[in-house]
Structure formats: structure tokens, C-alpha cells
């Protein structure tokens, strides 16, 4: 079986104050993740306060854009076209929700190495990171 | 202070309908309330506390007492999704133990089939998830996929959850799906979101239910067999700042609290209502509550081990969310109700567990794939 990847219209939810660097960074070709200067850990989704040590000394950093698939599912009957929702564990540490793209969806596996790509959304100023096989 | 023995389940009611037209949500809640009060032999005048969740119209715990003509001195609208009602029972017992009220009415009702289920939107996480197309089934599917990857759990094993529920549902005249299905039927049903098939998913129904939690002195006056709450625990679990682990649930925290309070162990449980939004929900929960070792849930649920009269852990003898009822996409209230039926000896004779003296009910709300709530309650026949 093969399930060809197809581009999908990507919706965006209303952003909260402080969220924009993730999406504007993606539009500029950068994967931006929040880093804590006190406990030296990355977290995701991004918050002003580190959820591990409760420090507010957090900042956006550019991640390398490489990681491994933690888990995934091919949605076959929940939308007009099949798509692969996934969690990818970044080399920097955090596991983030994403899509796996630009590959035969039936070949995706847990533990597979992947690399970031950026996909436009319905808002021309905002993009989102997704991942394809490395 | 413990709630052990401080409160009883005095009345229960599950609405018999699964598809409903021409009723309002408030009307359906009220029918369920009346059903539980009739069961107990009480009236609306006896109710002095009202608890509800996000399925109520308007300002829930404010609007519904006004609609039903209740005079209440305790209200709670804890909304943790489908598990809410198991949270409510614990909170009700605490309020009763503190002397704040004596008769707590809990209702759940709505029209899942109209697609009017309450959806939690606009959380701080939403912008980072919504673009990726998360829906309930593909999020649970990611939990199932990871459980398979780490522990070798198979689709055949997951299917046994549905198969077992269907064996029970055949005896429930109100069940939405009454047909007994096989492992092959589940595997041959359409793939919705890999690895979950259509038959790995619960039903969607218009229905509801109600539960009355009452003080010991009230319970002693009622006509219903006495079912005592002896333990309750609750928790929630999320993505942990990016330390995502989809292989376990908040039951690892709610279960031990409930068991410790009750002073019993999993081996003492004669019947368990386990929240079954999806087959994987049951497998992970059974492991986390300690009915088997972590990772062995797939093996545990196989070969009829959950079927009443056949296996070691009779579960969801009403047919569960898999086959019977999942009112307004919130199955918690039906989990409490069937456990109480078992303790009273009022389950269908074909599925009634012999000498059912201690039972457990567990609720899961939200999504195992992102963030969810867990509540465990343990009850004893007196
Ligand atoms: Zn920190």
C-alpha cells in the first residue's frame, strides 16, 4: 500500500500574545523553540514561564530542525485528504506536534529520522514547521 | 480527612434513548434528574446541591438549578471532559463529609449526534496544534501507535476490547450497537486514523444520565440497596512541556489515591467500569490502575478476559462506550451507573458478576494524545 502525500490547506488558530515568533520564524525558514536560561532546557509549546523550573528567563532559540518521529497517525477518514499527524522529538529535547510530509505516508515509522520543512498557512505572514524523512 | 464511608450513591438513571429529536438539552438533563430521584424515592425538593459539567446549557451550575426549581447550597461545575462526573462524585462526598449538603444531584445529557458536543477551544496550546489537524481519533491513535511501538501491542489485542464490550451489549436492550462482533470484524472495519479502525472507536449518542450522592443518614432511609463510596482519586496529564509520553495515563496517580483511601487492591475489584472512548484507552488504563504490568495490557484484555463470566476482570457490562452509550461524547456518568448496577445486583442476569461487593469506575476526559483528566472511584456494597 502507498498513500501519496498531498499538500493541505493549513489553518491557523488565533495567536496569543507572545506566540508569533514561532510562526514568523517558520515563514523566514527558522524553527524557533523556547529555551530557559536558568535550567538550560527547551520546552514546547512555548510559554513566557519555563514549565520545568518556573523561571521567566526564557528566550526563543533557533533549533537545528532535526529529530525523530515519536508517534504518528495517518488520518484517512477525518478530512478531504489523508494526512499524517505526528509528534517529533527534536534533537534539542522537546517533542512537538507536527505533520510528516513529502513522503509516502505508509512508510512513516516511530524512531524515523526527520528534518524540518516549512509550509505556508492560510495567513500569508505565517508558516508552520513540518517534517520530512531525513 | 477521608471520604471513605462518608457518602453513598443513592440514585442512578441512564436515559434509554440513543437518538433524540424535539427535546432541549435542559429538558433532557431534567428527565435524567427525575429518573435518578425516582430510583432513590426522593423528589426535586430533597436536592440541596447540584453538580454538572460542560454539557449543560448556559451557566451550568447556575442555569440548571433555576430551570429545575432547585434550592441548592452547594454547586460545582468542574469540567474535565468525559471524566467530569467521577470528579463530581468525589467532590460531592467531600462536601457531604464537611456537612455542607446531603443530597447532591449530578446530571449529564446532550445530543452527540447533532455535533453539538462542547469542544474545548482556545487553550494556550491551540495555535501550536490546530494547524496540524488534530481530531479526537488521530490523537488517541498516536497513543495507540506508541504503545504498539514500545510494548508490541497489536491491533488484534486492541480489538478484544470492542469484542468483549459487544458480548455484553447483546444483553442490553437500550444499547446503540447490540451485535456481537469478532476480532476480524474490528480489523476489517474501515481504518479511520491508523492504527485505529472504526470499531476501535466508541459510539456517538444522544442520551444522558444522572447520579445522586447522598449522606449516610439519607442512604439509610432510601429504598435502594446501599452502595458506599470508599475511595476516589483524580489527576490530569499533559505534554509536560514537551516531555511527551503517550504510553501512560493520569490513572497512575488517580488509581493509587483511590485504592489507598479505599484500603483495597486491584485484586479486590470484582467489576470495573473502564472509560472506553477508544480501545487503547482501556488497555492503558488497565495497566495504570495495576490490573496488570505496564505494557501487558494488550495481552491482559485478550481472549475474553474482560467478558463477564469468562474472564478475570469483567468490564463495562452495559456494553460500555464501545457499544451501549457515550452520551454527548462524555461517557463518565454511564461508567458510574453500571458499576452501581453491578453492586446492587441489578445488572442484566447474563452479565451480573457473582458476589460483586467491590467495584471500580474510571473516567478519562480530554485526549490521551494531548492532555487528559483521570478519575478513579471505588465503591462497596453494604
Ligand atoms: Zn527552566
Coordinates of C-alpha atoms and ligand atoms in Angstrom, one line a residue:
Chain A
X1 CA 0.0 0.0 0.0
X2 CA 1.1 3.5 -0.7
X3 CA -0.5 6.8 0.4
X4 CA 0.9 9.7 -1.5
X5 CA 1.5 12.9 0.3
X6 CA -0.7 15.8 -0.8
X7 CA -0.4 19.5 0.2
X8 CA -3.2 20.5 2.5
X9 CA -4.7 24.0 3.3
X10 CA -3.2 24.8 6.7
X11 CA -5.5 26.7 9.0
X12 CA -4.2 28.8 11.9
X13 CA -5.8 29.4 15.3
X14 CA -5.9 32.9 16.7
X15 CA -2.4 33.6 18.2
X16 CA -2.0 34.6 21.8
X17 CA 0.4 37.4 22.7
X18 CA 3.9 36.0 22.5
X19 CA 3.2 33.2 20.1
X20 CA 4.1 35.0 16.8
X21 CA 7.9 34.2 16.7
X22 CA 7.2 30.5 16.1
X23 CA 5.1 31.3 13.1
X24 CA 7.0 34.3 11.8
X25 CA 10.2 32.3 12.3
X26 CA 8.8 29.5 10.2
X27 CA 7.9 32.0 7.5
X28 CA 11.6 33.0 7.5
X29 CA 12.8 29.4 7.3
X30 CA 13.6 29.0 11.0
X31 CA 12.4 26.5 13.6
X32 CA 12.0 28.6 16.8
X33 CA 11.8 26.9 20.2
X34 CA 11.6 28.4 23.7
X35 CA 14.8 27.9 25.9
X36 CA 15.2 28.5 29.6
X37 CA 18.4 30.3 30.7
X38 CA 18.1 29.1 34.2
X39 CA 17.5 25.3 33.9
X40 CA 19.0 25.2 30.3
X41 CA 16.2 23.2 28.9
X42 CA 14.0 23.7 25.9
X43 CA 10.2 23.4 26.2
X44 CA 7.2 23.3 23.8
X45 CA 4.6 24.6 23.3
X46 CA 6.2 28.0 24.1
X47 CA 5.4 29.9 27.3
X48 CA 6.9 33.0 28.9
X49 CA 7.5 31.0 32.1
X50 CA 9.5 27.8 32.0
X51 CA 7.2 24.8 32.9
X52 CA 10.2 22.9 34.5
X53 CA 11.8 25.4 36.9
X54 CA 9.2 28.3 36.7
X55 CA 11.8 30.8 35.7
X56 CA 10.7 33.7 33.4
X57 CA 14.2 33.9 31.9
X58 CA 13.2 32.2 28.7
X59 CA 14.1 33.1 25.2
X60 CA 13.5 32.0 21.6
X61 CA 16.3 30.0 20.0
X62 CA 16.6 28.5 16.6
X63 CA 16.6 24.7 16.6
X64 CA 18.6 22.6 14.2
X65 CA 15.5 21.2 12.7
X66 CA 16.3 17.6 13.0
X67 CA 14.7 14.9 15.1
X68 CA 13.0 11.5 15.2
X69 CA 9.3 10.5 14.9
X70 CA 7.9 9.8 18.4
X71 CA 4.5 8.7 17.1
X72 CA 2.2 9.4 14.2
X73 CA -1.2 8.6 12.7
X74 CA -2.5 8.7 9.2
X75 CA -5.9 10.3 9.2
X76 CA -7.8 8.5 6.4
X77 CA -11.4 9.4 7.2
X78 CA -11.3 12.7 9.1
X79 CA -10.7 15.1 6.2
X80 CA -10.8 15.5 2.5
X81 CA -7.3 14.0 2.0
X82 CA -5.1 11.7 4.1
X83 CA -2.5 13.5 6.3
X84 CA 0.0 12.4 8.9
X85 CA -0.2 14.0 12.3
X86 CA 2.8 13.2 14.4
X87 CA 4.9 14.1 17.4
X88 CA 8.6 14.6 16.5
X89 CA 11.3 14.7 19.3
X90 CA 13.7 17.4 18.4
X91 CA 17.4 16.8 18.9
X92 CA 17.2 19.7 21.4
X93 CA 14.8 17.7 23.6
X94 CA 11.2 18.6 23.3
X95 CA 8.6 16.6 21.5
X96 CA 6.4 18.8 19.3
X97 CA 3.1 18.2 17.4
X98 CA 3.6 18.4 13.7
X99 CA 2.8 16.7 10.3
X100 CA 5.1 14.4 8.4
X101 CA 5.1 15.5 4.7
X102 CA 6.7 14.9 1.3
X103 CA 6.9 11.1 1.6
X104 CA 4.7 8.0 1.1
X105 CA 2.7 8.3 4.3
X106 CA 2.6 4.5 4.6
X107 CA 6.4 4.4 5.1
X108 CA 6.5 6.5 8.3
X109 CA 7.8 4.8 11.4
X110 CA 8.4 5.5 15.0
X111 CA 12.0 6.3 15.5
X112 CA 12.5 7.5 11.9
X113 CA 14.9 10.4 11.5
X114 CA 13.3 13.5 10.0
X115 CA 14.2 17.1 9.1
X116 CA 12.2 20.3 9.1
X117 CA 10.4 21.9 6.2
X118 CA 8.2 24.9 6.3
X119 CA 4.7 25.1 5.0
X120 CA 2.6 28.2 4.3
X121 CA -0.7 28.7 6.1
X122 CA -3.9 30.5 5.2
X123 CA -2.3 33.6 6.7
X124 CA 0.4 34.8 4.2
X125 CA 2.6 36.1 7.0
X126 CA 2.7 32.9 9.0
X127 CA 4.1 29.4 8.2
X128 CA 4.4 26.3 10.3
X129 CA 7.2 23.7 10.7
X130 CA 6.6 20.2 9.4
X131 CA 9.0 17.3 8.9
X132 CA 10.1 15.0 6.1
X133 CA 12.4 12.0 6.1
X134 CA 16.0 13.0 6.7
Chain B
X1 CA -9.9 13.6 56.4
X2 CA -11.0 10.7 54.2
X3 CA -14.3 10.4 52.3
X4 CA -14.4 6.7 52.9
X5 CA -17.9 5.7 54.0
X6 CA -19.0 9.4 54.2
X7 CA -21.3 9.2 51.1
X8 CA -23.4 6.8 49.2
X9 CA -24.8 6.5 45.7
X10 CA -28.5 6.9 46.4
X11 CA -29.9 7.0 42.9
X12 CA -28.9 6.3 39.3
X13 CA -30.6 6.7 36.0
X14 CA -29.5 6.2 32.4
X15 CA -31.7 7.6 29.7
X16 CA -32.9 4.8 27.5
X17 CA -32.8 6.7 24.2
X18 CA -29.8 6.9 22.0
X19 CA -31.2 9.2 19.2
X20 CA -33.4 12.1 20.4
X21 CA -35.3 14.8 18.5
X22 CA -37.5 17.6 19.7
X23 CA -36.1 17.9 23.2
X24 CA -34.0 20.7 24.6
X25 CA -30.7 20.0 26.5
X26 CA -32.1 21.4 29.7
X27 CA -35.2 19.1 29.3
X28 CA -33.0 16.1 28.8
X29 CA -31.0 16.9 31.9
X30 CA -34.2 17.3 33.9
X31 CA -35.6 13.9 32.7
X32 CA -32.3 12.3 33.8
X33 CA -32.5 14.0 37.2
X34 CA -36.1 12.9 37.6
X35 CA -35.1 9.3 36.8
X36 CA -32.4 9.2 39.5
X37 CA -34.7 10.8 42.0
X38 CA -37.4 8.2 41.3
X39 CA -34.9 5.5 41.6
X40 CA -34.0 6.7 45.1
X41 CA -37.5 7.6 46.1
X42 CA -36.6 11.3 46.5
X43 CA -38.0 14.4 44.9
X44 CA -36.6 17.6 43.5
X45 CA -37.4 19.3 46.8
X46 CA -34.9 16.9 48.6
X47 CA -31.9 18.0 46.4
X48 CA -29.7 20.5 48.2
X49 CA -26.7 20.5 45.8
X50 CA -26.3 20.4 42.0
X51 CA -23.1 19.4 40.1
X52 CA -22.7 19.4 36.4
X53 CA -20.1 19.8 33.6
X54 CA -19.6 21.5 30.2
X55 CA -22.6 19.7 28.6
X56 CA -25.1 21.9 30.4
X57 CA -26.6 25.0 28.6
X58 CA -26.0 28.5 29.8
X59 CA -24.0 29.0 33.0
X60 CA -24.4 25.3 34.0
X61 CA -24.4 25.1 37.8
X62 CA -26.3 28.4 37.8
X63 CA -28.8 27.9 35.0
X64 CA -29.9 24.3 35.6
X65 CA -30.9 24.7 39.3
X66 CA -33.0 27.7 38.2
X67 CA -34.6 25.7 35.4
X68 CA -35.4 22.7 37.6
X69 CA -36.6 24.8 40.5
X70 CA -33.9 23.6 42.9
X71 CA -32.8 25.4 46.0
X72 CA -29.1 24.5 46.5
X73 CA -26.4 25.3 48.9
X74 CA -23.5 23.7 47.0
X75 CA -22.7 23.9 43.3
X76 CA -19.8 22.6 41.2
X77 CA -19.3 22.8 37.5
X78 CA -15.9 21.0 37.3
X79 CA -15.4 20.3 33.6
X80 CA -12.7 17.8 32.8
X81 CA -14.4 16.4 29.8
X82 CA -16.0 12.9 29.9
X83 CA -14.5 12.1 33.3
X84 CA -16.2 15.1 35.0
X85 CA -18.9 13.1 36.7
X86 CA -16.3 10.9 38.6
X87 CA -14.7 14.1 39.7
X88 CA -18.1 15.3 40.8
X89 CA -18.8 12.2 43.0
X90 CA -15.5 12.8 44.9
X91 CA -16.3 16.5 45.4
X92 CA -19.8 15.7 46.4
X93 CA -18.6 13.2 49.0
X94 CA -16.2 15.9 50.4
X95 CA -19.0 18.4 50.6
X96 CA -21.2 15.9 52.4
X97 CA -18.4 14.9 54.7
X98 CA -17.9 18.6 55.6
X99 CA -21.6 18.9 56.4
X100 CA -22.3 21.4 53.5
X101 CA -25.1 19.4 51.9
X102 CA -26.9 16.0 52.0
X103 CA -28.3 15.2 48.5
X104 CA -26.1 16.0 45.6
X105 CA -27.6 15.7 42.1
X106 CA -25.2 15.2 39.2
X107 CA -26.5 15.2 35.6
X108 CA -25.0 14.7 32.2
X109 CA -27.0 14.9 28.9
X110 CA -26.9 16.1 25.4
X111 CA -27.1 15.4 21.7
X112 CA -23.8 13.9 20.5
X113 CA -25.4 13.0 17.2
X114 CA -26.2 16.7 16.4
X115 CA -22.5 17.5 16.6
X116 CA -23.3 20.0 19.4
X117 CA -20.8 18.5 21.8
X118 CA -18.9 21.1 23.7
X119 CA -15.4 21.4 22.3
X120 CA -12.6 22.8 24.3
X121 CA -11.1 25.5 22.1
X122 CA -8.7 28.4 22.5
X123 CA -6.3 26.9 25.1
X124 CA -2.8 28.3 25.2
X125 CA -1.7 25.2 23.2
X126 CA -4.2 25.7 20.4
X127 CA -2.1 27.7 18.0
X128 CA 0.7 25.0 18.1
X129 CA -1.7 22.1 17.4
X130 CA -4.6 23.3 15.3
X131 CA -2.6 23.7 12.1
X132 CA -1.6 20.0 12.2
X133 CA -5.2 18.7 12.0
X134 CA -5.7 17.1 15.5
X135 CA -9.0 15.4 15.9
X136 CA -10.0 13.1 18.7
X137 CA -9.4 9.9 16.9
X138 CA -5.9 10.7 15.4
X139 CA -4.7 11.9 18.8
X140 CA -5.7 8.6 20.5
X141 CA -4.3 6.8 17.5
X142 CA -0.9 8.3 18.3
X143 CA -1.1 6.9 21.8
X144 CA -2.0 3.5 20.4
X145 CA 0.8 3.7 17.9
X146 CA 3.4 4.5 20.5
X147 CA 2.1 1.8 22.8
X148 CA 2.4 -0.7 20.0
X149 CA 6.0 0.5 19.3
X150 CA 7.2 0.3 22.9
X151 CA 5.3 -2.9 24.0
X152 CA 4.4 -4.8 20.9
X153 CA 0.7 -4.3 21.5
X154 CA -1.3 -5.4 18.4
X155 CA -4.5 -4.4 16.6
X156 CA -5.8 -7.9 17.4
X157 CA -5.3 -7.2 21.1
X158 CA -7.0 -3.8 21.0
X159 CA -9.9 -5.4 19.1
X160 CA -10.6 -7.6 22.1
X161 CA -11.8 -4.6 24.0
X162 CA -14.5 -4.0 21.4
X163 CA -15.3 -7.7 21.1
X164 CA -15.8 -8.0 24.9
X165 CA -18.0 -5.0 25.1
X166 CA -20.1 -6.3 22.2
X167 CA -20.6 -9.6 24.1
X168 CA -22.1 -7.6 27.0
X169 CA -24.1 -5.2 24.8
X170 CA -26.1 -8.0 23.2
X171 CA -28.0 -8.3 26.5
X172 CA -28.7 -4.6 26.8
X173 CA -32.0 -3.7 25.0
X174 CA -31.0 0.0 25.0
X175 CA -27.5 -0.5 23.6
X176 CA -26.8 1.6 20.5
X177 CA -25.0 -1.4 18.9
X178 CA -26.2 -4.8 20.1
X179 CA -24.5 -7.1 17.6
X180 CA -21.7 -9.4 18.8
X181 CA -18.6 -8.7 16.8
X182 CA -15.3 -10.7 16.3
X183 CA -11.7 -9.6 16.2
X184 CA -11.8 -10.0 12.4
X185 CA -14.9 -7.7 12.2
X186 CA -12.9 -5.0 14.1
X187 CA -9.8 -5.4 11.9
X188 CA -11.9 -5.3 8.7
X189 CA -13.8 -2.2 9.7
X190 CA -12.6 0.9 7.9
X191 CA -9.3 2.5 9.1
X192 CA -10.2 5.9 10.5
X193 CA -6.8 7.0 11.7
X194 CA -4.0 4.4 11.8
X195 CA -3.9 2.2 13.8
X196 CA -7.5 2.8 15.0
X197 CA -10.3 1.3 13.0
X198 CA -13.9 2.4 13.1
X199 CA -14.7 -0.3 15.6
X200 CA -11.9 0.8 17.8
X201 CA -14.0 4.0 18.4
X202 CA -16.9 4.5 20.8
X203 CA -20.4 5.2 19.7
X204 CA -21.8 8.8 19.4
X205 CA -25.2 9.1 21.0
X206 CA -27.9 11.5 22.2
X207 CA -28.6 10.5 25.8
X208 CA -27.7 11.2 29.3
X209 CA -27.7 10.1 32.9
X210 CA -27.9 11.2 36.5
X211 CA -26.4 10.1 39.8
X212 CA -27.4 11.1 43.4
X213 CA -24.7 11.2 46.0
X214 CA -26.2 11.2 49.5
X215 CA -25.2 11.4 53.1
X216 CA -25.3 8.2 55.2
X217 CA -28.4 9.2 57.1
X218 CA -30.2 9.7 53.8
X219 CA -29.0 6.5 52.4
X220 CA -30.4 4.5 55.3
X221 CA -33.9 5.9 54.5
X222 CA -33.8 5.0 50.8
X223 CA -35.4 2.0 49.1
X224 CA -32.3 1.4 47.0
X225 CA -29.6 -1.1 48.0
X226 CA -26.8 0.7 49.8
X227 CA -23.7 1.5 47.7
X228 CA -21.0 3.2 49.6
X229 CA -18.2 5.3 48.2
X230 CA -14.9 4.1 49.8
X231 CA -12.3 5.9 47.7
X232 CA -11.8 8.4 44.9
X233 CA -8.7 9.9 43.2
X234 CA -8.2 12.3 40.4
X235 CA -5.4 13.8 38.3
X236 CA -4.6 15.1 34.9
X237 CA -1.7 14.7 32.5
X238 CA -0.5 16.7 29.5
X239 CA 2.5 17.1 27.2
X240 CA 4.8 18.0 30.2
X241 CA 6.5 20.9 28.5
X242 CA 7.5 18.7 25.6
X243 CA 8.4 15.6 27.5
X244 CA 5.5 13.8 25.8
X245 CA 4.8 10.2 26.8
X246 CA 1.6 8.8 25.4
X247 CA 2.1 5.3 26.9
X248 CA 0.5 6.0 30.3
X249 CA -2.4 8.0 31.7
X250 CA -3.3 10.0 34.7
X251 CA -4.6 6.8 36.2
X252 CA -1.1 6.2 37.5
X253 CA -1.9 9.0 40.0
X254 CA -5.7 8.8 40.5
X255 CA -5.7 5.0 40.9
X256 CA -3.3 4.7 43.9
X257 CA -5.0 7.5 45.7
X258 CA -8.4 5.8 45.3
X259 CA -7.1 2.4 46.3
X260 CA -5.2 3.7 49.3
X261 CA -8.3 5.6 50.5
X262 CA -10.5 2.5 50.0
X263 CA -7.9 0.2 51.6
X264 CA -8.2 -2.3 48.8
X265 CA -6.1 -3.5 45.9
X266 CA -6.8 -4.3 42.3
X267 CA -7.2 -8.0 43.3
X268 CA -10.3 -7.0 45.4
X269 CA -12.1 -5.4 42.4
X270 CA -14.9 -7.7 41.2
X271 CA -16.1 -5.5 38.4
X272 CA -14.6 -2.4 36.7
X273 CA -16.2 0.3 34.5
X274 CA -13.2 1.5 32.4
X275 CA -13.7 4.5 30.2
X276 CA -13.6 3.3 26.7
X277 CA -13.6 6.2 24.3
X278 CA -11.2 4.0 22.2
X279 CA -9.9 0.6 22.6
X280 CA -6.4 1.9 23.5
X281 CA -7.9 3.9 26.4
X282 CA -8.9 0.7 28.1
X283 CA -5.6 -1.0 27.6
X284 CA -3.5 1.9 29.0
X285 CA -5.9 2.4 31.9
X286 CA -6.0 -1.2 33.0
X287 CA -2.2 -1.2 33.1
X288 CA -2.1 2.1 35.0
X289 CA -4.6 1.0 37.6
X290 CA -2.4 -2.0 38.3
X291 CA -4.6 -4.8 37.0
X292 CA -1.5 -6.0 35.0
X293 CA 2.1 -4.8 34.5
X294 CA 2.9 -1.8 32.3
X295 CA 3.0 -3.0 28.7
X296 CA 1.0 -6.2 29.2
X297 CA -2.4 -4.6 28.8
X298 CA -2.8 -5.9 25.3
X299 CA -2.2 -9.5 26.5
X300 CA -4.5 -8.9 29.5
X301 CA -7.6 -7.8 27.5
X302 CA -7.3 -10.6 25.0
X303 CA -9.2 -13.9 24.8
X304 CA -12.2 -12.7 26.6
X305 CA -10.5 -11.7 29.9
X306 CA -12.8 -8.7 30.1
X307 CA -16.0 -10.7 29.5
X308 CA -18.3 -11.3 32.4
X309 CA -18.5 -15.0 33.4
X310 CA -15.5 -15.7 31.2
X311 CA -12.5 -13.6 32.2
X312 CA -10.8 -12.3 35.3
X313 CA -11.9 -8.7 35.1
X314 CA -15.5 -8.2 33.9
X315 CA -15.7 -4.7 32.5
X316 CA -18.4 -2.4 31.0
X317 CA -21.2 -5.0 31.3
X318 CA -23.7 -2.5 29.8
X319 CA -21.7 -2.6 26.5
X320 CA -19.7 0.5 27.5
X321 CA -19.0 3.4 25.3
X322 CA -17.9 0.9 22.6
X323 CA -21.5 -0.4 22.1
X324 CA -24.0 1.0 24.6
X325 CA -23.8 4.7 25.1
X326 CA -21.5 7.7 25.1
X327 CA -23.9 10.5 25.8
X328 CA -22.8 13.8 24.3
X329 CA -19.3 12.4 23.9
X330 CA -19.0 12.1 27.7
X331 CA -19.1 8.6 29.0
X332 CA -18.3 9.1 32.6
X333 CA -21.8 9.1 34.0
X334 CA -22.5 5.7 32.4
X335 CA -19.4 4.3 34.0
X336 CA -20.7 5.1 37.5
X337 CA -24.2 3.9 36.7
X338 CA -23.2 0.4 35.5
X339 CA -20.8 -0.1 38.5
X340 CA -23.7 0.8 40.8
X341 CA -26.0 -1.7 39.0
X342 CA -23.4 -4.4 39.5
X343 CA -23.0 -3.7 43.2
X344 CA -26.8 -3.7 43.6
X345 CA -27.1 -6.9 41.7
X346 CA -29.3 -5.1 39.1
X347 CA -27.1 -5.7 36.0
X348 CA -28.6 -8.0 33.3
X349 CA -28.6 -11.6 34.7
X350 CA -26.4 -12.7 31.8
X351 CA -23.6 -10.2 32.8
X352 CA -24.2 -9.8 36.5
X353 CA -21.0 -10.6 38.4
X354 CA -21.5 -13.0 41.3
X355 CA -20.8 -11.7 44.8
X356 CA -20.0 -8.3 43.4
X357 CA -19.1 -6.5 46.6
X358 CA -16.4 -4.1 45.4
X359 CA -16.4 -2.3 42.1
X360 CA -14.3 0.4 40.4
X361 CA -15.2 3.1 37.9
X362 CA -12.7 5.1 36.0
X363 CA -13.1 8.1 33.8
X364 CA -10.8 9.7 31.2
X365 CA -11.6 13.1 29.8
X366 CA -9.9 15.1 27.0
X367 CA -7.4 13.3 24.9
X368 CA -4.7 10.8 25.7
X369 CA -2.8 12.3 22.7
X370 CA -2.5 15.8 24.2
X371 CA -3.9 16.4 27.7
X372 CA -6.4 14.5 29.7
X373 CA -8.0 14.0 33.0
X374 CA -8.4 10.8 35.1
X375 CA -10.7 10.0 37.9
X376 CA -11.0 6.7 39.8
X377 CA -13.7 5.8 42.2
X378 CA -14.2 2.7 44.3
X379 CA -17.5 1.6 45.7
X380 CA -18.6 -1.1 48.1
X381 CA -21.9 -2.9 48.6
X382 CA -23.0 -2.5 52.2
Ligands
LIG1 ZN1 13.7 26.4 33.4

